mmCIF file of C-alpha atoms in Angstrom:
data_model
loop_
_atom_site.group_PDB
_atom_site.id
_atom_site.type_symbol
_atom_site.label_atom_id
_atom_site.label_comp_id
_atom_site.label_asym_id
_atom_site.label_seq_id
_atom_site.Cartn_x
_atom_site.Cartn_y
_atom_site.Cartn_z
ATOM 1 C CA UNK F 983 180.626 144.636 59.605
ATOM 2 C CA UNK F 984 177.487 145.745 57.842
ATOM 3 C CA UNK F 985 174.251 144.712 58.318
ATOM 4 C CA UNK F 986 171.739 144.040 55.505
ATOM 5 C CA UNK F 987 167.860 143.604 56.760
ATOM 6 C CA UNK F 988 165.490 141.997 54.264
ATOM 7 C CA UNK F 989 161.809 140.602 54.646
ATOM 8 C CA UNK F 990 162.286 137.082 54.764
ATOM 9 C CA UNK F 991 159.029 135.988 52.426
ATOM 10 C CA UNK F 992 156.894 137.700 50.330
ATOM 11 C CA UNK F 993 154.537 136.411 47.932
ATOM 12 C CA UNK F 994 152.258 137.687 44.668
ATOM 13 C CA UNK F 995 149.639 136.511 42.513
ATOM 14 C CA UNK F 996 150.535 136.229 38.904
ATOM 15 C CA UNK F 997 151.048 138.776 36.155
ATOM 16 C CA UNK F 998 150.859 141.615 39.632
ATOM 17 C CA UNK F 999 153.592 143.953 40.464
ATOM 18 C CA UNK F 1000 156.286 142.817 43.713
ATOM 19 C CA UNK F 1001 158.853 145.034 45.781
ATOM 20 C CA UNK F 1002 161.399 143.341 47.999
ATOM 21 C CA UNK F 1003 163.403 145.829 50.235
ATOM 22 C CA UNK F 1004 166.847 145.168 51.373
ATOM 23 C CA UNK F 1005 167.567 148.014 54.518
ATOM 24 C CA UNK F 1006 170.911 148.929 55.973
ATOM 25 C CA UNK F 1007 173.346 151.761 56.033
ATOM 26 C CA UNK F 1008 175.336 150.938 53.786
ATOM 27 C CA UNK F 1009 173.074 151.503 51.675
ATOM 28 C CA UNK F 1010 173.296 154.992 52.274
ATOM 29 C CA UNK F 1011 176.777 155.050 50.358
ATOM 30 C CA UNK F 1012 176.738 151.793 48.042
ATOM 31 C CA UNK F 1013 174.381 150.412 45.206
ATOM 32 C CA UNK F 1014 172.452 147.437 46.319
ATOM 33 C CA UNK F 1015 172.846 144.597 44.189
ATOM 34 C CA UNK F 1016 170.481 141.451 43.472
ATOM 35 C CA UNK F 1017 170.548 137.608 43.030
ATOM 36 C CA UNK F 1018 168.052 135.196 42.454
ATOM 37 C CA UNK F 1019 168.337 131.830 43.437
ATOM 38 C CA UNK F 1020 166.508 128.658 42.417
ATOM 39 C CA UNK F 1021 166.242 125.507 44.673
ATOM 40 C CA UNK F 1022 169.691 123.168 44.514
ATOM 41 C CA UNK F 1023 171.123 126.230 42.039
ATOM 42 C CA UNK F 1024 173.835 128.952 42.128
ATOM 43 C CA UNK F 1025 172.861 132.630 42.510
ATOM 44 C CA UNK F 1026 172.330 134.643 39.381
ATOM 45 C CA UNK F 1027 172.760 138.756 39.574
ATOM 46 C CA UNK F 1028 169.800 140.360 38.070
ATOM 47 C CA UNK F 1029 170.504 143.193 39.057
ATOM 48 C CA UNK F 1030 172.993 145.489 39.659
ATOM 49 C CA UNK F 1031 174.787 149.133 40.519
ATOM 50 C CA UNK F 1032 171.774 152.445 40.095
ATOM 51 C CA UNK F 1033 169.642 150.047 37.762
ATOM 52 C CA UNK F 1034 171.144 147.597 35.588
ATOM 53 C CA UNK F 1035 170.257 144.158 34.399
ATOM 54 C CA UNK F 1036 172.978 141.503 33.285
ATOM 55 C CA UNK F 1037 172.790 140.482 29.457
ATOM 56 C CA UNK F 1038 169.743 137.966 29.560
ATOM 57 C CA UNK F 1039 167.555 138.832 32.673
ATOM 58 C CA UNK F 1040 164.325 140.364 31.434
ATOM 59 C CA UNK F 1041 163.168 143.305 31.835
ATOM 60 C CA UNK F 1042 160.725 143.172 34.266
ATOM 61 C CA UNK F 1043 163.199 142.910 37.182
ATOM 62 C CA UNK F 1044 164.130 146.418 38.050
ATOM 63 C CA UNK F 1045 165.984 148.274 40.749
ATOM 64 C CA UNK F 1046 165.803 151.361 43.264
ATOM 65 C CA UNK F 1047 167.365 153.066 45.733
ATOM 66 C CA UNK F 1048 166.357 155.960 48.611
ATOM 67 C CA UNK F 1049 168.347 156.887 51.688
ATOM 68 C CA UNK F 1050 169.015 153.408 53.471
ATOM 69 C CA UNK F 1051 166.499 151.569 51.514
ATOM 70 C CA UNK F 1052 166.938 149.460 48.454
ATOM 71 C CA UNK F 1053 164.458 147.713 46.159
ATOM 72 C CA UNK F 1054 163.961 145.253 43.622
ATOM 73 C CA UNK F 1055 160.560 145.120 41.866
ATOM 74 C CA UNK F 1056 159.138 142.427 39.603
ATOM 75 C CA UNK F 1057 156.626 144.167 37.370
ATOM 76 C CA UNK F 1058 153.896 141.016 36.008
ATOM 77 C CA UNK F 1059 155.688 138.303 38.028
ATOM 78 C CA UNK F 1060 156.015 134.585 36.099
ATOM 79 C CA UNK F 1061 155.781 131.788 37.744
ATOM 80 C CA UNK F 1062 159.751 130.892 37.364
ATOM 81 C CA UNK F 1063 160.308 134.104 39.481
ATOM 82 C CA UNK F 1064 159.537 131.861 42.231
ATOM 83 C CA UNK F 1065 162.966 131.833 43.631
ATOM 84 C CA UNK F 1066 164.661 133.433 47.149
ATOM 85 C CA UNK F 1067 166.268 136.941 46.169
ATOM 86 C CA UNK F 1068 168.893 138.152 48.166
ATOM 87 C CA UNK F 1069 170.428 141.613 48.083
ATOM 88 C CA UNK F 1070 174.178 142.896 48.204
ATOM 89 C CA UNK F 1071 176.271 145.864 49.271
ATOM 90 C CA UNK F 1072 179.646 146.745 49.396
ATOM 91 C CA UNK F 1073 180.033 146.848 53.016
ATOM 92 C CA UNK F 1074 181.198 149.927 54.918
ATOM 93 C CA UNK F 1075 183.409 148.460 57.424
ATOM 94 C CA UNK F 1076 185.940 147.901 54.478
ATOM 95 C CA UNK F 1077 185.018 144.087 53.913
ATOM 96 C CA UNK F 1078 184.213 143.715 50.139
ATOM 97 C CA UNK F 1079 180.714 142.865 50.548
ATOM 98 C CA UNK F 1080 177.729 142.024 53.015
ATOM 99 C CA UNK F 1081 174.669 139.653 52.000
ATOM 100 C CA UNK F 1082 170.785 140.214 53.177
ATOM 101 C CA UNK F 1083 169.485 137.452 55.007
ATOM 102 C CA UNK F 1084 166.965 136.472 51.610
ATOM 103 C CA UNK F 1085 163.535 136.869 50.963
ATOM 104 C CA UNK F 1086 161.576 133.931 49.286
ATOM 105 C CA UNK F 1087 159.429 135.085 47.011
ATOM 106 C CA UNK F 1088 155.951 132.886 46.252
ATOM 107 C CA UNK F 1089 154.571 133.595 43.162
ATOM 108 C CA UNK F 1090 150.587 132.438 43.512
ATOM 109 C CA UNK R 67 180.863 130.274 27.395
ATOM 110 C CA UNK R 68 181.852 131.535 31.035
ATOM 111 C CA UNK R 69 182.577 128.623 33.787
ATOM 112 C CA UNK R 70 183.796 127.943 37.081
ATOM 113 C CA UNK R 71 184.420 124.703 38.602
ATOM 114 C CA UNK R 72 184.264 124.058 41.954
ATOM 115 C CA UNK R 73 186.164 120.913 43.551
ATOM 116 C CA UNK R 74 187.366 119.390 46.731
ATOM 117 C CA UNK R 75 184.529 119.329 49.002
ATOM 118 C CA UNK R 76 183.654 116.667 50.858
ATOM 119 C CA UNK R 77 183.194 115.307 54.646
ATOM 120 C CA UNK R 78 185.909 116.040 57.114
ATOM 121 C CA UNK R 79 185.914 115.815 60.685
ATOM 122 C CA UNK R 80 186.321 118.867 63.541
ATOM 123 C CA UNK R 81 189.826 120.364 63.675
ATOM 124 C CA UNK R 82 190.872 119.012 60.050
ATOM 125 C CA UNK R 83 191.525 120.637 56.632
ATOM 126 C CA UNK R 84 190.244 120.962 53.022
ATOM 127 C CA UNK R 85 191.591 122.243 50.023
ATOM 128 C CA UNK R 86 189.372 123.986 47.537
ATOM 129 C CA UNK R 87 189.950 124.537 43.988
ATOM 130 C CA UNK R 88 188.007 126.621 41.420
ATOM 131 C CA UNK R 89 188.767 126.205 37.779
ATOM 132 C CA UNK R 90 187.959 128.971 35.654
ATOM 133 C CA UNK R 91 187.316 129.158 31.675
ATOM 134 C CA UNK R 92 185.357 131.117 29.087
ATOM 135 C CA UNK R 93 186.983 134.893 30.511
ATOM 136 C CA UNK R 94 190.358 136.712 30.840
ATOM 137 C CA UNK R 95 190.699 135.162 34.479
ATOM 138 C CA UNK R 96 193.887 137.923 35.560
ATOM 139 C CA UNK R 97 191.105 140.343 34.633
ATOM 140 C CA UNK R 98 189.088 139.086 37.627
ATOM 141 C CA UNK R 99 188.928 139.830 41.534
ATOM 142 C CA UNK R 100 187.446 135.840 42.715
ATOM 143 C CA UNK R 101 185.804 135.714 46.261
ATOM 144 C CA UNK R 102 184.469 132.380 47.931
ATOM 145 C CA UNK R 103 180.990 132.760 48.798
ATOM 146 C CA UNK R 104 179.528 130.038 51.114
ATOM 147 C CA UNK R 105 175.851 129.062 52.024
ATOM 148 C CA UNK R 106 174.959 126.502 55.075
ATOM 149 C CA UNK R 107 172.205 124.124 54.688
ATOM 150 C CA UNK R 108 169.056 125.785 54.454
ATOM 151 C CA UNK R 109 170.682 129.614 55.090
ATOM 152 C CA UNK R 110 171.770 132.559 53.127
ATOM 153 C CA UNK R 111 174.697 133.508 51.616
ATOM 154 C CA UNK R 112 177.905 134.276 53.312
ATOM 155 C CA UNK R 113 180.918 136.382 51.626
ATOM 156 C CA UNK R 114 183.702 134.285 52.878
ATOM 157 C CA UNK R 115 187.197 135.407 51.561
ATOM 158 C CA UNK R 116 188.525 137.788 48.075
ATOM 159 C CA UNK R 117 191.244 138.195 46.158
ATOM 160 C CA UNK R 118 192.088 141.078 43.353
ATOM 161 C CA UNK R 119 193.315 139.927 39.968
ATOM 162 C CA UNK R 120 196.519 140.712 40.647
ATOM 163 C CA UNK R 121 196.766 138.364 44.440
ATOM 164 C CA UNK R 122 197.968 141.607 46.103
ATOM 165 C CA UNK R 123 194.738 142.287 48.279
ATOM 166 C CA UNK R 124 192.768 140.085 50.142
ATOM 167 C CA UNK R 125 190.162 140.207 52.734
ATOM 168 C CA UNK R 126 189.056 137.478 55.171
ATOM 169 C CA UNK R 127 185.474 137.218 56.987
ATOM 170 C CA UNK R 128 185.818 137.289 60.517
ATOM 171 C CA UNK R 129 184.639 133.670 61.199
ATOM 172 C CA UNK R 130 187.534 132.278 58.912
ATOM 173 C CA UNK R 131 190.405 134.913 59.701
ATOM 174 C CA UNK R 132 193.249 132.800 60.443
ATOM 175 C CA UNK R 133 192.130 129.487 59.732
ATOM 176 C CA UNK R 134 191.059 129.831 55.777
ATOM 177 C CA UNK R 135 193.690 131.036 53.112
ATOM 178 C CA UNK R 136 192.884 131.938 49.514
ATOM 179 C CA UNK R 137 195.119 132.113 46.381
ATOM 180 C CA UNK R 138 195.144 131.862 43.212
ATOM 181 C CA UNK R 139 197.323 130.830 40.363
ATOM 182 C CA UNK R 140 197.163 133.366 36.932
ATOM 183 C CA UNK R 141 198.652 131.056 34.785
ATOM 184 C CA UNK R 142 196.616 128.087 35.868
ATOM 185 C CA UNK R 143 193.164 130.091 35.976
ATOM 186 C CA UNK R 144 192.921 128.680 39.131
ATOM 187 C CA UNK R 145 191.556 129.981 42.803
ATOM 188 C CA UNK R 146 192.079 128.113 45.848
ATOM 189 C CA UNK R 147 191.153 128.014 49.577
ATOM 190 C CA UNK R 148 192.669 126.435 52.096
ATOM 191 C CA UNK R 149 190.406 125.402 54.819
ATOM 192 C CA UNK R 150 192.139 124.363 58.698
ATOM 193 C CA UNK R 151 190.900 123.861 62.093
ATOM 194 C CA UNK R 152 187.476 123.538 60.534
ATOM 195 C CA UNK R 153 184.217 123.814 62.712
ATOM 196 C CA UNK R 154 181.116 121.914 62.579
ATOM 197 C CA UNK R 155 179.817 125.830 61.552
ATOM 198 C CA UNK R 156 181.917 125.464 58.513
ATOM 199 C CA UNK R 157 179.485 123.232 56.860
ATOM 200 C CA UNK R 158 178.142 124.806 53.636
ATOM 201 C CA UNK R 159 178.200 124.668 50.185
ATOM 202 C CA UNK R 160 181.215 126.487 49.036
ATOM 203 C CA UNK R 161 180.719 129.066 45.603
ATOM 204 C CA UNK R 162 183.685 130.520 43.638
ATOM 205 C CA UNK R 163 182.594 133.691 42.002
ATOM 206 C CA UNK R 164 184.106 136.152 40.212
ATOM 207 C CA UNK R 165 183.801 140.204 38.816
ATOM 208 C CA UNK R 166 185.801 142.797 37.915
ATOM 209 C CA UNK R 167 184.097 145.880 40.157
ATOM 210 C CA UNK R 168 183.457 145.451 43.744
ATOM 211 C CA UNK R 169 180.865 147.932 43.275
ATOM 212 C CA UNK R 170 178.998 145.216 42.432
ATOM 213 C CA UNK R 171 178.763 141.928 43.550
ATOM 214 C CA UNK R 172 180.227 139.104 41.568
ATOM 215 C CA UNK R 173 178.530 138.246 38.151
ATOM 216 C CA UNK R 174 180.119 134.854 37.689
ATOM 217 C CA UNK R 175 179.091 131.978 39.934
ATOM 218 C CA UNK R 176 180.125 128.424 39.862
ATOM 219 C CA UNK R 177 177.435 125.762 40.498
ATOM 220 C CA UNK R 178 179.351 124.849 44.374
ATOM 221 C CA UNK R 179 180.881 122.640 46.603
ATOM 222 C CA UNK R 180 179.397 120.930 49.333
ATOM 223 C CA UNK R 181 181.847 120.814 52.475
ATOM 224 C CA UNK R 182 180.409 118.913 55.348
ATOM 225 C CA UNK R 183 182.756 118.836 59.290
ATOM 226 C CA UNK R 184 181.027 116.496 61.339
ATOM 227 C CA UNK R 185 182.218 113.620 63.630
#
């Protein structure tokens, strides 16, 4: 199966500007999408397909996309952004999908 | 509103079975395609098993080909997975999510399951 290769922390002062990359080439073909999760909670998408946010996630998540690369950038970070994000692909080998291994995002 | 119940987990020991059950409310659940998504303690997630709305297409992870089954039931708004020969690996909390394009991963996400296979 696929392989999906993210960063596994990253952290951010408040009200500044965060990327977290998700690599892997499936990427290449697919959309990456993104979930947030919260400590003891389920994921939530935030985003998904070329750059589209579920009804309710604000608008300072965003996402991108170049050759095997995907992104998903927090523009002024909050403090309940604090969360680990992992990204998404459909995966190439024919399996619906293939996780990222998460990257925990510290907002300081 | 949108919700998915997740039941049936508990602690079970090497080589036995669980049955998990998802309820599903608040959408047009034939509409649907529902996967199980798991997550160990401490790890990331893991796509685990998926089903199409209709039941005619499903896809297994390698690690729980031929030991896990899923189903579901339509008219009961209900998803299922059979769990056998479980490992001590097989510990996680267990997710039943839901979408209607794989293009994406699933939107819907119930709050989990916590199966634990220990001695």
């Amino acid at each position: 199966s696929s392989e999906l290769t993210q960063d596994p922390a990253v952290s951010v002062a408040l009200g500044q500007t965060v990327r977290i990359t998700c690599q892997g080439d499936s990427l290449r073909s697919y959309y990456a999408s993104w979930y947030q999760q919260k400590p003891g909670q389920a994921p939530v998408l935030v985003i998904y397909g070329k750059n589209n946010r579920p009804s309710g996630i604000p608008d300072r998540f965003s996402g991108s996309s170049s050759g095997n690369t995907a992104s998903l950038t927090i523009t002024g970070a909050q403090a309940e952004d604090e969360a680990d994000y992992y990204c998404n692909s459909r995966d190439s080998s024919g399996n619906p999908w293939v996780f990222g291994g998460g990257t925990k995002l510290t907002v300081l | 509103q949108v919700q998915l119940v997740e039941s049936g987990g508990g602690l079970v020991k090497p080589g036995g079975s669980l049955r998990l059950s998802c309820a599903a409310s608040g959408f047009t659940f034939s509409d649907y395609y529902m996967s199980w998504i798991r997550q160990a303690p401490g790890k990331g997630l893991e796509w685990v098993s998926y089903i199409s709305s209709s039941g005619s297409t499903i896809y297994y992870a390698d690690s729980v080909k031929g030991r896990f089954t899923i189903s579901r039931d339509n008219a009961k708004n209900s998803l299922y997975l059979q769990m056998n020969s479980l490992r001590a690996e097989d510990t996680a909390v267990y997710y039943c999510a839901s979408g209607v394009d794989t293009a994406m991963g699933p939107l819907y996400w119930g709050q989990g399951t916590l199966v634990t296979v220990s001695s």
